[in-house]
């Protein structure tokens, strides 16, 4: 049973400056909903009810978003606007939010994940969502739910992957592995942002992980990788050498909302959906 989901959300979001100068990038809205709320809803749909968020300086808006705003709710009570808060209200009622602040904003690996240790504990596997990657599956279960089903079967770390054109692999963590069932690979090697011509495959990791708590010990032993940053990919690669990582080609669609292009694409997708186009 996976009840906790970790959200590293301490980054600066420099690609969205000046919008992110005083506002967390996780709060940028796709239509009327902040990016991080999509991630939290995906985690909730997958059965998680403890959302552990690693924040940092200037990220107070995230904490406030996942809390009741008495004045506002009082103000719009009985009006047509009340319905606009029903989704967030459901989240607040169902989930517990825990936070810790990361004081240095580097890497997606050791610092944030280790900071998360105190929040997710060391008893059970936990999920990780990088909210920049917005995932949808209009035909069925959300991506995290699909991964949890697989974790129940294989009982090890799971990473979500997708195929990209070779010229794009340098933007991602890339896996090497053996296919063991349709869309499922036993990972033998992982490389963070390799040169396009040195990548072991075109199967890349997106921001959805299920990690077993032994990852914390492995992260502690792992040397800084790409750009001197401590990457989760490098710790997972160590786990993979012991046959402890499964890569899963998820069903659905992923938008790279860490880039302006992906953000606009996601906005257009949800807008068309809302208009019934
Ligand atoms: C992070 C991970 C990378 C992964 C990517 C998915 O990179 O380090 O392995 O492929 O997320 O979005 P970032 O995009 O934070 O540079």
PDB file of C-alpha atoms and ligand atoms in Angstrom:
ATOM      1  CA  UNK A   1       0.000   0.000   0.000  1.00  0.00           C
ATOM      2  CA  UNK A   2       1.548   3.304  -1.082  1.00  0.00           C
ATOM      3  CA  UNK A   3       0.069   6.212   0.811  1.00  0.00           C
ATOM      4  CA  UNK A   4       2.762   8.878   0.495  1.00  0.00           C
ATOM      5  CA  UNK A   5       3.720  10.947  -2.481  1.00  0.00           C
ATOM      6  CA  UNK A   6       6.738  13.234  -2.505  1.00  0.00           C
ATOM      7  CA  UNK A   7       6.782  16.417  -4.590  1.00  0.00           C
ATOM      8  CA  UNK A   8      10.184  18.072  -5.011  1.00  0.00           C
ATOM      9  CA  UNK A   9       9.109  21.696  -5.517  1.00  0.00           C
ATOM     10  CA  UNK A  10      12.067  23.788  -4.459  1.00  0.00           C
ATOM     11  CA  UNK A  11      13.404  24.762  -7.907  1.00  0.00           C
ATOM     12  CA  UNK A  12      13.508  28.351  -9.155  1.00  0.00           C
ATOM     13  CA  UNK A  13      11.658  27.842 -12.444  1.00  0.00           C
ATOM     14  CA  UNK A  14      14.065  30.129 -14.271  1.00  0.00           C
ATOM     15  CA  UNK A  15      12.643  29.177 -17.674  1.00  0.00           C
ATOM     16  CA  UNK A  16       9.469  31.009 -16.758  1.00  0.00           C
ATOM     17  CA  UNK A  17      11.009  34.274 -15.599  1.00  0.00           C
ATOM     18  CA  UNK A  18       9.735  36.888 -15.006  1.00  0.00           C
ATOM     19  CA  UNK A  19       6.484  35.020 -14.122  1.00  0.00           C
ATOM     20  CA  UNK A  20       8.315  32.976 -11.516  1.00  0.00           C
ATOM     21  CA  UNK A  21      10.206  35.864  -9.943  1.00  0.00           C
ATOM     22  CA  UNK A  22       7.836  36.089  -6.982  1.00  0.00           C
ATOM     23  CA  UNK A  23       5.570  33.092  -7.686  1.00  0.00           C
ATOM     24  CA  UNK A  24       6.439  29.379  -7.438  1.00  0.00           C
ATOM     25  CA  UNK A  25       6.522  27.739 -10.873  1.00  0.00           C
ATOM     26  CA  UNK A  26       4.359  24.965  -9.435  1.00  0.00           C
ATOM     27  CA  UNK A  27       1.561  27.521  -9.034  1.00  0.00           C
ATOM     28  CA  UNK A  28       1.480  28.522 -12.711  1.00  0.00           C
ATOM     29  CA  UNK A  29      -2.011  27.609 -13.880  1.00  0.00           C
ATOM     30  CA  UNK A  30      -3.029  25.360 -16.727  1.00  0.00           C
ATOM     31  CA  UNK A  31      -6.403  27.032 -17.316  1.00  0.00           C
ATOM     32  CA  UNK A  32      -7.570  27.710 -13.756  1.00  0.00           C
ATOM     33  CA  UNK A  33      -5.710  24.991 -11.869  1.00  0.00           C
ATOM     34  CA  UNK A  34      -2.102  25.280 -10.649  1.00  0.00           C
ATOM     35  CA  UNK A  35       0.316  22.739 -12.073  1.00  0.00           C
ATOM     36  CA  UNK A  36       0.995  21.088  -8.723  1.00  0.00           C
ATOM     37  CA  UNK A  37      -2.712  20.441  -8.141  1.00  0.00           C
ATOM     38  CA  UNK A  38      -2.774  18.205 -11.232  1.00  0.00           C
ATOM     39  CA  UNK A  39       0.017  16.151  -9.663  1.00  0.00           C
ATOM     40  CA  UNK A  40      -1.702  15.993  -6.278  1.00  0.00           C
ATOM     41  CA  UNK A  41      -4.941  14.849  -7.925  1.00  0.00           C
ATOM     42  CA  UNK A  42      -3.060  12.136  -9.810  1.00  0.00           C
ATOM     43  CA  UNK A  43      -1.520  10.940  -6.532  1.00  0.00           C
ATOM     44  CA  UNK A  44      -4.884  11.022  -4.793  1.00  0.00           C
ATOM     45  CA  UNK A  45      -6.501   9.021  -7.598  1.00  0.00           C
ATOM     46  CA  UNK A  46      -3.707   6.479  -7.143  1.00  0.00           C
ATOM     47  CA  UNK A  47      -4.654   6.043  -3.475  1.00  0.00           C
ATOM     48  CA  UNK A  48      -2.151   8.365  -1.787  1.00  0.00           C
ATOM     49  CA  UNK A  49      -3.432  10.543   1.030  1.00  0.00           C
ATOM     50  CA  UNK A  50      -0.218  11.996   2.396  1.00  0.00           C
ATOM     51  CA  UNK A  51       1.313  14.625   0.129  1.00  0.00           C
ATOM     52  CA  UNK A  52       4.849  15.540   1.125  1.00  0.00           C
ATOM     53  CA  UNK A  53       6.103  18.665  -0.509  1.00  0.00           C
ATOM     54  CA  UNK A  54       9.678  19.891  -0.513  1.00  0.00           C
ATOM     55  CA  UNK A  55       9.442  23.638  -0.786  1.00  0.00           C
ATOM     56  CA  UNK A  56      11.902  26.466  -0.435  1.00  0.00           C
ATOM     57  CA  UNK A  57      12.131  30.207  -0.073  1.00  0.00           C
ATOM     58  CA  UNK A  58       9.394  32.058  -1.899  1.00  0.00           C
ATOM     59  CA  UNK A  59       7.087  29.036  -2.077  1.00  0.00           C
ATOM     60  CA  UNK A  60       4.551  29.971   0.579  1.00  0.00           C
ATOM     61  CA  UNK A  61       1.760  30.105  -2.009  1.00  0.00           C
ATOM     62  CA  UNK A  62       1.907  26.291  -2.311  1.00  0.00           C
ATOM     63  CA  UNK A  63       1.278  25.821   1.412  1.00  0.00           C
ATOM     64  CA  UNK A  64      -1.561  28.335   1.344  1.00  0.00           C
ATOM     65  CA  UNK A  65      -3.120  26.729  -1.725  1.00  0.00           C
ATOM     66  CA  UNK A  66      -3.539  23.395   0.054  1.00  0.00           C
ATOM     67  CA  UNK A  67      -5.203  24.987   3.055  1.00  0.00           C
ATOM     68  CA  UNK A  68      -8.619  26.422   3.708  1.00  0.00           C
ATOM     69  CA  UNK A  69      -9.147  30.091   2.976  1.00  0.00           C
ATOM     70  CA  UNK A  70     -11.929  30.976   5.419  1.00  0.00           C
ATOM     71  CA  UNK A  71     -12.405  34.552   4.290  1.00  0.00           C
ATOM     72  CA  UNK A  72     -12.665  33.573   0.632  1.00  0.00           C
ATOM     73  CA  UNK A  73     -15.009  30.661   1.259  1.00  0.00           C
ATOM     74  CA  UNK A  74     -17.215  32.835   3.449  1.00  0.00           C
ATOM     75  CA  UNK A  75     -17.245  35.518   0.764  1.00  0.00           C
ATOM     76  CA  UNK A  76     -18.418  33.231  -2.087  1.00  0.00           C
ATOM     77  CA  UNK A  77     -20.691  30.938  -0.060  1.00  0.00           C
ATOM     78  CA  UNK A  78     -24.025  30.421  -1.799  1.00  0.00           C
ATOM     79  CA  UNK A  79     -22.809  31.976  -5.075  1.00  0.00           C
ATOM     80  CA  UNK A  80     -22.082  30.214  -8.360  1.00  0.00           C
ATOM     81  CA  UNK A  81     -18.358  30.651  -7.663  1.00  0.00           C
ATOM     82  CA  UNK A  82     -18.482  28.155  -4.804  1.00  0.00           C
ATOM     83  CA  UNK A  83     -18.260  25.231  -7.249  1.00  0.00           C
ATOM     84  CA  UNK A  84     -14.860  26.480  -8.439  1.00  0.00           C
ATOM     85  CA  UNK A  85     -13.360  25.517  -5.095  1.00  0.00           C
ATOM     86  CA  UNK A  86     -14.962  22.081  -4.825  1.00  0.00           C
ATOM     87  CA  UNK A  87     -11.993  20.089  -6.250  1.00  0.00           C
ATOM     88  CA  UNK A  88      -9.398  21.753  -4.037  1.00  0.00           C
ATOM     89  CA  UNK A  89     -11.735  21.435  -1.056  1.00  0.00           C
ATOM     90  CA  UNK A  90     -11.993  17.670  -1.676  1.00  0.00           C
ATOM     91  CA  UNK A  91      -8.205  17.414  -1.717  1.00  0.00           C
ATOM     92  CA  UNK A  92      -7.869  19.364   1.524  1.00  0.00           C
ATOM     93  CA  UNK A  93     -10.530  17.208   3.214  1.00  0.00           C
ATOM     94  CA  UNK A  94      -8.992  13.902   2.123  1.00  0.00           C
ATOM     95  CA  UNK A  95      -5.256  14.488   2.308  1.00  0.00           C
ATOM     96  CA  UNK A  96      -2.648  15.447   4.844  1.00  0.00           C
ATOM     97  CA  UNK A  97       0.093  17.768   3.641  1.00  0.00           C
ATOM     98  CA  UNK A  98       3.575  17.686   5.076  1.00  0.00           C
ATOM     99  CA  UNK A  99       6.328  20.122   4.159  1.00  0.00           C
ATOM    100  CA  UNK A 100       9.979  20.661   4.562  1.00  0.00           C
ATOM    101  CA  UNK A 101      12.145  23.395   3.120  1.00  0.00           C
ATOM    102  CA  UNK A 102      15.191  22.746   1.002  1.00  0.00           C
ATOM    103  CA  UNK A 103      17.658  25.554   1.417  1.00  0.00           C
ATOM    104  CA  UNK A 104      19.818  24.873  -1.641  1.00  0.00           C
ATOM    105  CA  UNK A 105      17.973  24.534  -4.941  1.00  0.00           C
ATOM    106  CA  UNK A 106      20.091  22.086  -6.915  1.00  0.00           C
ATOM    107  CA  UNK A 107      19.451  18.763  -8.615  1.00  0.00           C
ATOM    108  CA  UNK A 108      16.510  16.410  -8.592  1.00  0.00           C
ATOM    109  CA  UNK A 109      18.374  13.793  -6.625  1.00  0.00           C
ATOM    110  CA  UNK A 110      20.083  13.672  -3.318  1.00  0.00           C
ATOM    111  CA  UNK A 111      19.145  16.983  -1.843  1.00  0.00           C
ATOM    112  CA  UNK A 112      15.395  16.915  -2.473  1.00  0.00           C
ATOM    113  CA  UNK A 113      14.923  13.173  -2.099  1.00  0.00           C
ATOM    114  CA  UNK A 114      17.026  13.083   1.072  1.00  0.00           C
ATOM    115  CA  UNK A 115      15.128  16.055   2.404  1.00  0.00           C
ATOM    116  CA  UNK A 116      12.032  13.994   1.766  1.00  0.00           C
ATOM    117  CA  UNK A 117      13.335  11.158   3.947  1.00  0.00           C
ATOM    118  CA  UNK A 118      12.059  12.813   7.092  1.00  0.00           C
ATOM    119  CA  UNK A 119       8.626  13.217   5.491  1.00  0.00           C
ATOM    120  CA  UNK A 120       8.087   9.814   3.875  1.00  0.00           C
ATOM    121  CA  UNK A 121       9.919   7.731   6.476  1.00  0.00           C
ATOM    122  CA  UNK A 122      11.650   4.422   5.859  1.00  0.00           C
ATOM    123  CA  UNK A 123       8.889   1.870   6.291  1.00  0.00           C
ATOM    124  CA  UNK A 124       7.137   1.734   2.951  1.00  0.00           C
ATOM    125  CA  UNK A 125       7.667   2.445  -0.714  1.00  0.00           C
ATOM    126  CA  UNK A 126       6.591   5.936  -1.729  1.00  0.00           C
ATOM    127  CA  UNK A 127       5.746   7.757  -4.927  1.00  0.00           C
ATOM    128  CA  UNK A 128       7.543  10.764  -6.376  1.00  0.00           C
ATOM    129  CA  UNK A 129       5.923  13.211  -8.772  1.00  0.00           C
ATOM    130  CA  UNK A 130       7.830  15.955 -10.570  1.00  0.00           C
ATOM    131  CA  UNK A 131       4.908  18.310 -11.109  1.00  0.00           C
ATOM    132  CA  UNK A 132       6.504  19.851 -14.224  1.00  0.00           C
ATOM    133  CA  UNK A 133       5.571  16.658 -16.015  1.00  0.00           C
ATOM    134  CA  UNK A 134       1.818  16.791 -16.353  1.00  0.00           C
ATOM    135  CA  UNK A 135       0.401  13.360 -17.187  1.00  0.00           C
ATOM    136  CA  UNK A 136      -3.068  12.427 -18.351  1.00  0.00           C
ATOM    137  CA  UNK A 137      -4.658   9.209 -19.443  1.00  0.00           C
ATOM    138  CA  UNK A 138      -8.063   9.921 -20.940  1.00  0.00           C
ATOM    139  CA  UNK A 139      -8.627   6.200 -21.596  1.00  0.00           C
ATOM    140  CA  UNK A 140      -8.169   4.815 -18.104  1.00  0.00           C
ATOM    141  CA  UNK A 141      -6.139   4.883 -14.917  1.00  0.00           C
ATOM    142  CA  UNK A 142      -3.706   7.712 -14.202  1.00  0.00           C
ATOM    143  CA  UNK A 143       0.014   7.096 -14.658  1.00  0.00           C
ATOM    144  CA  UNK A 144       0.839   6.794 -10.953  1.00  0.00           C
ATOM    145  CA  UNK A 145      -1.992   4.318 -10.401  1.00  0.00           C
ATOM    146  CA  UNK A 146      -0.652   2.196 -13.279  1.00  0.00           C
ATOM    147  CA  UNK A 147       2.787   2.230 -11.645  1.00  0.00           C
ATOM    148  CA  UNK A 148       1.472   1.284  -8.212  1.00  0.00           C
ATOM    149  CA  UNK A 149      -0.261  -1.738  -9.753  1.00  0.00           C
ATOM    150  CA  UNK A 150       3.096  -2.763 -11.190  1.00  0.00           C
ATOM    151  CA  UNK A 151       4.912  -2.155  -7.900  1.00  0.00           C
ATOM    152  CA  UNK A 152       2.480  -4.519  -6.185  1.00  0.00           C
ATOM    153  CA  UNK A 153       3.543  -7.160  -8.691  1.00  0.00           C
ATOM    154  CA  UNK A 154       7.331  -6.629  -8.791  1.00  0.00           C
ATOM    155  CA  UNK A 155       7.942  -5.069  -5.349  1.00  0.00           C
ATOM    156  CA  UNK A 156      10.826  -2.855  -6.425  1.00  0.00           C
ATOM    157  CA  UNK A 157      11.497   0.674  -7.709  1.00  0.00           C
ATOM    158  CA  UNK A 158       9.492   1.662 -10.766  1.00  0.00           C
ATOM    159  CA  UNK A 159      10.231   4.484 -13.213  1.00  0.00           C
ATOM    160  CA  UNK A 160       7.831   5.678 -15.887  1.00  0.00           C
ATOM    161  CA  UNK A 161       9.365   5.874 -19.349  1.00  0.00           C
ATOM    162  CA  UNK A 162       8.479   6.930 -22.850  1.00  0.00           C
ATOM    163  CA  UNK A 163      10.090   6.751 -26.255  1.00  0.00           C
ATOM    164  CA  UNK A 164      11.467  10.010 -27.688  1.00  0.00           C
ATOM    165  CA  UNK A 165      13.306  10.844 -30.928  1.00  0.00           C
ATOM    166  CA  UNK A 166      17.066  10.248 -30.539  1.00  0.00           C
ATOM    167  CA  UNK A 167      17.825  13.970 -30.846  1.00  0.00           C
ATOM    168  CA  UNK A 168      15.885  14.625 -27.634  1.00  0.00           C
ATOM    169  CA  UNK A 169      17.394  12.026 -25.297  1.00  0.00           C
ATOM    170  CA  UNK A 170      19.973  14.497 -23.914  1.00  0.00           C
ATOM    171  CA  UNK A 171      17.204  16.232 -21.946  1.00  0.00           C
ATOM    172  CA  UNK A 172      16.367  13.156 -19.884  1.00  0.00           C
ATOM    173  CA  UNK A 173      17.458  10.245 -17.749  1.00  0.00           C
ATOM    174  CA  UNK A 174      17.803   7.327 -20.190  1.00  0.00           C
ATOM    175  CA  UNK A 175      17.436   3.632 -19.425  1.00  0.00           C
ATOM    176  CA  UNK A 176      18.969   0.466 -20.783  1.00  0.00           C
ATOM    177  CA  UNK A 177      17.049  -2.704 -20.073  1.00  0.00           C
ATOM    178  CA  UNK A 178      15.562  -5.993 -21.105  1.00  0.00           C
ATOM    179  CA  UNK A 179      11.895  -6.224 -22.012  1.00  0.00           C
ATOM    180  CA  UNK A 180      10.193  -8.685 -19.668  1.00  0.00           C
ATOM    181  CA  UNK A 181       6.588  -8.093 -20.682  1.00  0.00           C
ATOM    182  CA  UNK A 182       4.757  -5.710 -22.978  1.00  0.00           C
ATOM    183  CA  UNK A 183       5.864  -2.193 -22.005  1.00  0.00           C
ATOM    184  CA  UNK A 184       7.851  -3.433 -18.976  1.00  0.00           C
ATOM    185  CA  UNK A 185      11.666  -3.506 -18.783  1.00  0.00           C
ATOM    186  CA  UNK A 186      14.118  -4.808 -16.216  1.00  0.00           C
ATOM    187  CA  UNK A 187      16.587  -1.915 -16.040  1.00  0.00           C
ATOM    188  CA  UNK A 188      20.321  -2.698 -16.143  1.00  0.00           C
ATOM    189  CA  UNK A 189      21.698   0.813 -16.577  1.00  0.00           C
ATOM    190  CA  UNK A 190      20.564   4.425 -16.374  1.00  0.00           C
ATOM    191  CA  UNK A 191      22.323   7.570 -17.573  1.00  0.00           C
ATOM    192  CA  UNK A 192      21.363  11.154 -16.729  1.00  0.00           C
ATOM    193  CA  UNK A 193      21.212  13.452 -19.753  1.00  0.00           C
ATOM    194  CA  UNK A 194      23.738  11.661 -22.017  1.00  0.00           C
ATOM    195  CA  UNK A 195      24.901  13.077 -25.359  1.00  0.00           C
ATOM    196  CA  UNK A 196      22.430  11.997 -28.025  1.00  0.00           C
ATOM    197  CA  UNK A 197      24.969   9.706 -29.702  1.00  0.00           C
ATOM    198  CA  UNK A 198      26.060   8.066 -26.418  1.00  0.00           C
ATOM    199  CA  UNK A 199      22.602   7.230 -25.031  1.00  0.00           C
ATOM    200  CA  UNK A 200      21.953   3.532 -24.393  1.00  0.00           C
ATOM    201  CA  UNK A 201      18.417   3.794 -25.864  1.00  0.00           C
ATOM    202  CA  UNK A 202      15.684   6.284 -26.651  1.00  0.00           C
ATOM    203  CA  UNK A 203      13.619   5.192 -23.645  1.00  0.00           C
ATOM    204  CA  UNK A 204      13.604   8.130 -21.255  1.00  0.00           C
ATOM    205  CA  UNK A 205      12.439   8.583 -17.687  1.00  0.00           C
ATOM    206  CA  UNK A 206       9.659  11.056 -16.976  1.00  0.00           C
ATOM    207  CA  UNK A 207       8.828  12.590 -13.605  1.00  0.00           C
ATOM    208  CA  UNK A 208       7.033   9.651 -12.017  1.00  0.00           C
ATOM    209  CA  UNK A 209       8.818   7.248  -9.688  1.00  0.00           C
ATOM    210  CA  UNK A 210       8.003   4.668  -7.073  1.00  0.00           C
ATOM    211  CA  UNK A 211      10.942   4.296  -4.725  1.00  0.00           C
ATOM    212  CA  UNK A 212      11.643   1.760  -2.025  1.00  0.00           C
ATOM    213  CA  UNK A 213      13.068   3.313   1.154  1.00  0.00           C
ATOM    214  CA  UNK A 214      16.423   1.552   0.752  1.00  0.00           C
ATOM    215  CA  UNK A 215      17.075   4.211  -1.922  1.00  0.00           C
ATOM    216  CA  UNK A 216      18.051   6.620   0.878  1.00  0.00           C
ATOM    217  CA  UNK A 217      21.053   4.509   1.843  1.00  0.00           C
ATOM    218  CA  UNK A 218      22.051   4.206  -1.809  1.00  0.00           C
ATOM    219  CA  UNK A 219      21.745   7.974  -2.368  1.00  0.00           C
ATOM    220  CA  UNK A 220      24.055   8.595   0.566  1.00  0.00           C
ATOM    221  CA  UNK A 221      26.713   6.436  -1.067  1.00  0.00           C
ATOM    222  CA  UNK A 222      26.273   7.894  -4.542  1.00  0.00           C
ATOM    223  CA  UNK A 223      28.783  10.365  -5.960  1.00  0.00           C
ATOM    224  CA  UNK A 224      27.548  13.566  -7.645  1.00  0.00           C
ATOM    225  CA  UNK A 225      26.829  12.905 -11.332  1.00  0.00           C
ATOM    226  CA  UNK A 226      25.961  15.172 -14.275  1.00  0.00           C
ATOM    227  CA  UNK A 227      26.963  18.838 -13.669  1.00  0.00           C
ATOM    228  CA  UNK A 228      28.218  17.941 -10.191  1.00  0.00           C
ATOM    229  CA  UNK A 229      24.593  17.527  -9.114  1.00  0.00           C
ATOM    230  CA  UNK A 230      23.345  14.609  -7.106  1.00  0.00           C
ATOM    231  CA  UNK A 231      20.878  12.901  -9.395  1.00  0.00           C
ATOM    232  CA  UNK A 232      18.177  10.409  -8.520  1.00  0.00           C
ATOM    233  CA  UNK A 233      19.069   8.672 -11.796  1.00  0.00           C
ATOM    234  CA  UNK A 234      22.525   7.791 -10.457  1.00  0.00           C
ATOM    235  CA  UNK A 235      21.112   6.257  -7.253  1.00  0.00           C
ATOM    236  CA  UNK A 236      18.522   4.338  -9.267  1.00  0.00           C
ATOM    237  CA  UNK A 237      21.286   3.095 -11.544  1.00  0.00           C
ATOM    238  CA  UNK A 238      22.947   1.512  -8.495  1.00  0.00           C
ATOM    239  CA  UNK A 239      19.638  -0.149  -7.593  1.00  0.00           C
ATOM    240  CA  UNK A 240      19.253  -1.295 -11.205  1.00  0.00           C
ATOM    241  CA  UNK A 241      22.568  -3.155 -11.060  1.00  0.00           C
ATOM    242  CA  UNK A 242      20.960  -5.352  -8.404  1.00  0.00           C
ATOM    243  CA  UNK A 243      17.881  -5.925 -10.558  1.00  0.00           C
ATOM    244  CA  UNK A 244      15.788  -3.633  -8.377  1.00  0.00           C
ATOM    245  CA  UNK A 245      14.386  -1.219 -10.957  1.00  0.00           C
ATOM    246  CA  UNK A 246      11.566  -1.751 -13.422  1.00  0.00           C
ATOM    247  CA  UNK A 247      10.839   0.738 -16.212  1.00  0.00           C
ATOM    248  CA  UNK A 248       7.281   1.032 -17.382  1.00  0.00           C
ATOM    249  CA  UNK A 249       6.028   2.527 -20.640  1.00  0.00           C
ATOM    250  CA  UNK A 250       3.014   4.313 -19.235  1.00  0.00           C
ATOM    251  CA  UNK A 251      -0.310   4.584 -20.974  1.00  0.00           C
ATOM    252  CA  UNK A 252      -1.345   8.171 -21.537  1.00  0.00           C
ATOM    253  CA  UNK A 253       0.195  11.469 -22.483  1.00  0.00           C
ATOM    254  CA  UNK A 254       2.839  13.617 -20.809  1.00  0.00           C
ATOM    255  CA  UNK A 255       3.311  17.343 -21.205  1.00  0.00           C
ATOM    256  CA  UNK A 256       6.675  18.894 -20.381  1.00  0.00           C
ATOM    257  CA  UNK A 257       5.342  21.876 -18.450  1.00  0.00           C
ATOM    258  CA  UNK A 258       8.894  22.771 -17.440  1.00  0.00           C
ATOM    259  CA  UNK A 259       9.184  24.265 -20.938  1.00  0.00           C
ATOM    260  CA  UNK A 260       7.098  27.060 -22.441  1.00  0.00           C
ATOM    261  CA  UNK A 261       6.202  24.902 -25.472  1.00  0.00           C
ATOM    262  CA  UNK A 262       4.973  22.007 -23.322  1.00  0.00           C
ATOM    263  CA  UNK A 263       3.108  24.389 -21.066  1.00  0.00           C
ATOM    264  CA  UNK A 264       1.231  25.921 -24.005  1.00  0.00           C
ATOM    265  CA  UNK A 265       0.542  22.447 -25.424  1.00  0.00           C
ATOM    266  CA  UNK A 266      -0.978  21.366 -22.100  1.00  0.00           C
ATOM    267  CA  UNK A 267      -3.034  24.554 -21.907  1.00  0.00           C
ATOM    268  CA  UNK A 268      -4.414  23.970 -25.419  1.00  0.00           C
ATOM    269  CA  UNK A 269      -5.157  20.330 -24.609  1.00  0.00           C
ATOM    270  CA  UNK A 270      -7.153  21.155 -21.468  1.00  0.00           C
ATOM    271  CA  UNK A 271      -8.867  24.075 -23.146  1.00  0.00           C
ATOM    272  CA  UNK A 272     -10.058  21.874 -26.031  1.00  0.00           C
ATOM    273  CA  UNK A 273     -11.188  19.276 -23.489  1.00  0.00           C
ATOM    274  CA  UNK A 274     -13.177  21.846 -21.562  1.00  0.00           C
ATOM    275  CA  UNK A 275     -14.794  23.190 -24.723  1.00  0.00           C
ATOM    276  CA  UNK A 276     -15.656  19.633 -25.748  1.00  0.00           C
ATOM    277  CA  UNK A 277     -13.635  19.920 -28.960  1.00  0.00           C
TER     278      UNK A 277
HETATM  279  C1  LIG B   1      14.515  15.272 -14.242  1.00  0.00           C
HETATM  280  C2  LIG B   1      15.328  13.975 -14.083  1.00  0.00           C
HETATM  281  C3  LIG B   1      15.469  13.274 -15.446  1.00  0.00           C
HETATM  282  C4  LIG B   1      14.089  13.042 -16.027  1.00  0.00           C
HETATM  283  C5  LIG B   1      13.303  14.362 -16.120  1.00  0.00           C
HETATM  284  C6  LIG B   1      11.882  14.115 -16.559  1.00  0.00           C
HETATM  285  O1  LIG B   1      15.275  16.178 -15.002  1.00  0.00           O
HETATM  286  O2  LIG B   1      16.592  14.292 -13.554  1.00  0.00           O
HETATM  287  O3  LIG B   1      16.125  12.048 -15.280  1.00  0.00           O
HETATM  288  O4  LIG B   1      14.207  12.448 -17.308  1.00  0.00           O
HETATM  289  O5  LIG B   1      13.267  15.023 -14.847  1.00  0.00           O
HETATM  290  O6  LIG B   1      11.198  15.308 -16.739  1.00  0.00           O
HETATM  291  P1  LIG B   1      14.937  17.761 -15.068  1.00  0.00           P
HETATM  292  O7  LIG B   1      13.840  17.895 -16.084  1.00  0.00           O
HETATM  293  O8  LIG B   1      14.536  18.160 -13.690  1.00  0.00           O
HETATM  294  O9  LIG B   1      16.202  18.400 -15.546  1.00  0.00           O
END
